Amino acid sequence: MIRTETAGFRPVLLLTGAYAGLSLLTLAVIVVFRNHPAMVTDAVWVRATIVVASSLLTFSFARSAARGSRKGLLRLRIVSAVMLVAIAVIVALPGLFPMWLRIEQAACGLLLLGVTVLVNGRRLRAR
């Protein structure tokens, strides 16, 4: 049986889990293509590492919030909004990152947009 708190957070958990999964997959791709300097630059390594760390934290905060933690929900609201803004900047800035990473970041941004909308909505805040 799924607890009421967890059931209401299911979409948030799915989105944050997908964000973490995509981030980890991206890091794996970077490792595979590490010898292709046109695809994998130092900036790509740094960005991917930061995104993996933040995605795992985001998922952790979502799990905490789903269990009823107010601090977890607050952390989730802050981190998802901050990372969404950072991703928007990454996607918008030309030339800083290869196009493939900008596309991946756009996908992460869409996942985080969903999280941000849900965790700032009345339904979840009321829980």
mmCIF file of C-alpha atoms in Angstrom:
data_model
loop_
_atom_site.group_PDB
_atom_site.id
_atom_site.type_symbol
_atom_site.label_atom_id
_atom_site.label_comp_id
_atom_site.label_asym_id
_atom_site.label_seq_id
_atom_site.Cartn_x
_atom_site.Cartn_y
_atom_site.Cartn_z
ATOM 1 C CA MET A 1 0.000 0.000 0.000
ATOM 2 C CA ILE A 2 1.293 3.463 -0.918
ATOM 3 C CA ARG A 3 1.142 6.122 1.743
ATOM 4 C CA THR A 4 -0.938 9.202 0.961
ATOM 5 C CA GLU A 5 2.106 11.480 0.971
ATOM 6 C CA THR A 6 4.001 9.283 -1.463
ATOM 7 C CA ALA A 7 1.014 8.852 -3.768
ATOM 8 C CA GLY A 8 0.634 12.618 -4.149
ATOM 9 C CA PHE A 9 4.328 12.966 -4.919
ATOM 10 C CA ARG A 10 4.474 10.150 -7.477
ATOM 11 C CA PRO A 11 4.789 12.512 -10.501
ATOM 12 C CA VAL A 12 7.521 14.496 -8.722
ATOM 13 C CA LEU A 13 9.395 11.307 -7.867
ATOM 14 C CA LEU A 14 9.121 10.115 -11.469
ATOM 15 C CA LEU A 15 10.357 13.433 -12.864
ATOM 16 C CA THR A 16 13.248 13.733 -10.423
ATOM 17 C CA GLY A 17 14.152 10.079 -11.001
ATOM 18 C CA ALA A 18 14.165 10.653 -14.765
ATOM 19 C CA TYR A 19 16.341 13.755 -14.246
ATOM 20 C CA ALA A 20 18.838 11.719 -12.195
ATOM 21 C CA GLY A 21 18.763 8.859 -14.699
ATOM 22 C CA LEU A 22 19.324 11.142 -17.677
ATOM 23 C CA SER A 23 22.149 12.914 -15.862
ATOM 24 C CA LEU A 24 23.880 9.638 -15.031
ATOM 25 C CA LEU A 25 23.412 8.391 -18.597
ATOM 26 C CA THR A 26 24.953 11.614 -19.888
ATOM 27 C CA LEU A 27 27.968 11.152 -17.636
ATOM 28 C CA ALA A 28 28.352 7.602 -18.981
ATOM 29 C CA VAL A 29 28.258 8.937 -22.563
ATOM 30 C CA ILE A 30 30.907 11.495 -21.635
ATOM 31 C CA VAL A 31 33.144 8.733 -20.299
ATOM 32 C CA VAL A 32 32.693 6.725 -23.514
ATOM 33 C CA PHE A 33 33.493 9.729 -25.732
ATOM 34 C CA ARG A 34 36.180 11.242 -23.497
ATOM 35 C CA ASN A 35 38.778 10.998 -26.301
ATOM 36 C CA HIS A 36 36.710 13.133 -28.698
ATOM 37 C CA PRO A 37 37.615 16.741 -27.829
ATOM 38 C CA ALA A 38 34.933 18.193 -30.104
ATOM 39 C CA MET A 39 32.272 16.367 -28.072
ATOM 40 C CA VAL A 40 33.767 16.318 -24.590
ATOM 41 C CA THR A 41 35.508 19.419 -23.307
ATOM 42 C CA ASP A 42 36.636 20.289 -19.810
ATOM 43 C CA ALA A 43 33.496 22.422 -19.452
ATOM 44 C CA VAL A 44 31.354 19.395 -20.373
ATOM 45 C CA TRP A 45 33.009 17.310 -17.631
ATOM 46 C CA VAL A 46 32.479 20.022 -15.031
ATOM 47 C CA ARG A 47 28.880 20.689 -16.027
ATOM 48 C CA ALA A 48 27.956 17.009 -16.136
ATOM 49 C CA THR A 49 29.474 16.369 -12.724
ATOM 50 C CA ILE A 50 27.543 19.271 -11.215
ATOM 51 C CA VAL A 51 24.308 18.120 -12.855
ATOM 52 C CA VAL A 52 24.712 14.536 -11.630
ATOM 53 C CA ALA A 53 25.302 15.757 -8.071
ATOM 54 C CA SER A 54 22.357 18.153 -8.185
ATOM 55 C CA SER A 55 20.059 15.562 -9.765
ATOM 56 C CA LEU A 56 20.827 13.040 -7.030
ATOM 57 C CA LEU A 57 20.233 15.709 -4.386
ATOM 58 C CA THR A 58 16.994 16.715 -6.101
ATOM 59 C CA PHE A 59 15.774 13.118 -6.062
ATOM 60 C CA SER A 60 16.774 12.795 -2.406
ATOM 61 C CA PHE A 61 14.860 15.963 -1.533
ATOM 62 C CA ALA A 62 11.827 14.676 -3.451
ATOM 63 C CA ARG A 63 11.880 11.423 -1.476
ATOM 64 C CA SER A 64 12.163 13.370 1.772
ATOM 65 C CA ALA A 65 9.277 15.651 0.773
ATOM 66 C CA ALA A 66 7.188 12.637 -0.224
ATOM 67 C CA ARG A 67 7.632 11.294 3.301
ATOM 68 C CA GLY A 68 6.184 14.533 4.660
ATOM 69 C CA SER A 69 9.313 16.563 5.388
ATOM 70 C CA ARG A 70 8.696 20.304 5.148
ATOM 71 C CA LYS A 71 12.444 20.930 4.924
ATOM 72 C CA GLY A 72 12.679 18.381 2.125
ATOM 73 C CA LEU A 73 9.927 20.174 0.224
ATOM 74 C CA LEU A 74 11.569 23.560 0.756
ATOM 75 C CA ARG A 75 14.932 22.205 -0.436
ATOM 76 C CA LEU A 76 13.255 20.608 -3.441
ATOM 77 C CA ARG A 77 11.507 23.860 -4.342
ATOM 78 C CA ILE A 78 14.767 25.844 -4.107
ATOM 79 C CA VAL A 79 17.042 23.382 -5.900
ATOM 80 C CA SER A 80 14.609 22.684 -8.736
ATOM 81 C CA ALA A 81 14.094 26.405 -9.398
ATOM 82 C CA VAL A 82 17.805 27.262 -9.199
ATOM 83 C CA MET A 83 18.815 24.394 -11.483
ATOM 84 C CA LEU A 84 16.038 25.279 -13.918
ATOM 85 C CA VAL A 85 17.435 28.808 -14.230
ATOM 86 C CA ALA A 86 21.011 27.497 -14.578
ATOM 87 C CA ILE A 87 19.922 25.094 -17.309
ATOM 88 C CA ALA A 88 18.070 27.847 -19.163
ATOM 89 C CA VAL A 89 21.279 29.900 -19.188
ATOM 90 C CA ILE A 90 23.326 26.919 -20.415
ATOM 91 C CA VAL A 91 20.888 26.225 -23.235
ATOM 92 C CA ALA A 92 20.679 29.894 -24.240
ATOM 93 C CA LEU A 93 24.413 30.663 -24.298
ATOM 94 C CA PRO A 94 25.896 29.909 -27.716
ATOM 95 C CA GLY A 95 29.286 28.257 -28.012
ATOM 96 C CA LEU A 96 29.890 27.411 -24.361
ATOM 97 C CA PHE A 97 28.873 23.756 -24.709
ATOM 98 C CA PRO A 98 28.469 21.386 -27.663
ATOM 99 C CA MET A 99 24.986 21.189 -29.175
ATOM 100 C CA TRP A 100 24.408 17.630 -27.937
ATOM 101 C CA LEU A 101 24.888 18.721 -24.320
ATOM 102 C CA ARG A 102 22.659 21.746 -24.784
ATOM 103 C CA ILE A 103 19.921 19.427 -26.095
ATOM 104 C CA GLU A 104 20.403 17.098 -23.128
ATOM 105 C CA GLN A 105 20.256 20.078 -20.780
ATOM 106 C CA ALA A 106 17.033 21.228 -22.451
ATOM 107 C CA ALA A 107 15.544 17.793 -21.725
ATOM 108 C CA CYS A 108 16.688 18.082 -18.093
ATOM 109 C CA GLY A 109 15.166 21.554 -18.001
ATOM 110 C CA LEU A 110 11.802 20.233 -19.155
ATOM 111 C CA LEU A 111 11.871 17.601 -16.413
ATOM 112 C CA LEU A 112 12.742 20.242 -13.818
ATOM 113 C CA LEU A 113 10.079 22.586 -15.157
ATOM 114 C CA GLY A 114 7.532 19.881 -14.382
ATOM 115 C CA VAL A 115 8.989 19.433 -10.891
ATOM 116 C CA THR A 116 9.008 23.180 -10.252
ATOM 117 C CA VAL A 117 5.404 23.584 -11.360
ATOM 118 C CA LEU A 118 4.230 20.644 -9.268
ATOM 119 C CA VAL A 119 6.080 21.489 -6.043
ATOM 120 C CA ASN A 120 4.975 25.101 -6.173
ATOM 121 C CA GLY A 121 1.365 24.206 -6.887
ATOM 122 C CA ARG A 122 -1.351 24.381 -4.255
ATOM 123 C CA ARG A 123 -1.982 20.651 -4.214
ATOM 124 C CA LEU A 124 1.471 19.603 -2.972
ATOM 125 C CA ARG A 125 2.065 22.624 -0.776
ATOM 126 C CA ALA A 126 -1.165 21.811 1.061
ATOM 127 C CA ARG A 127 0.165 18.358 1.946
#
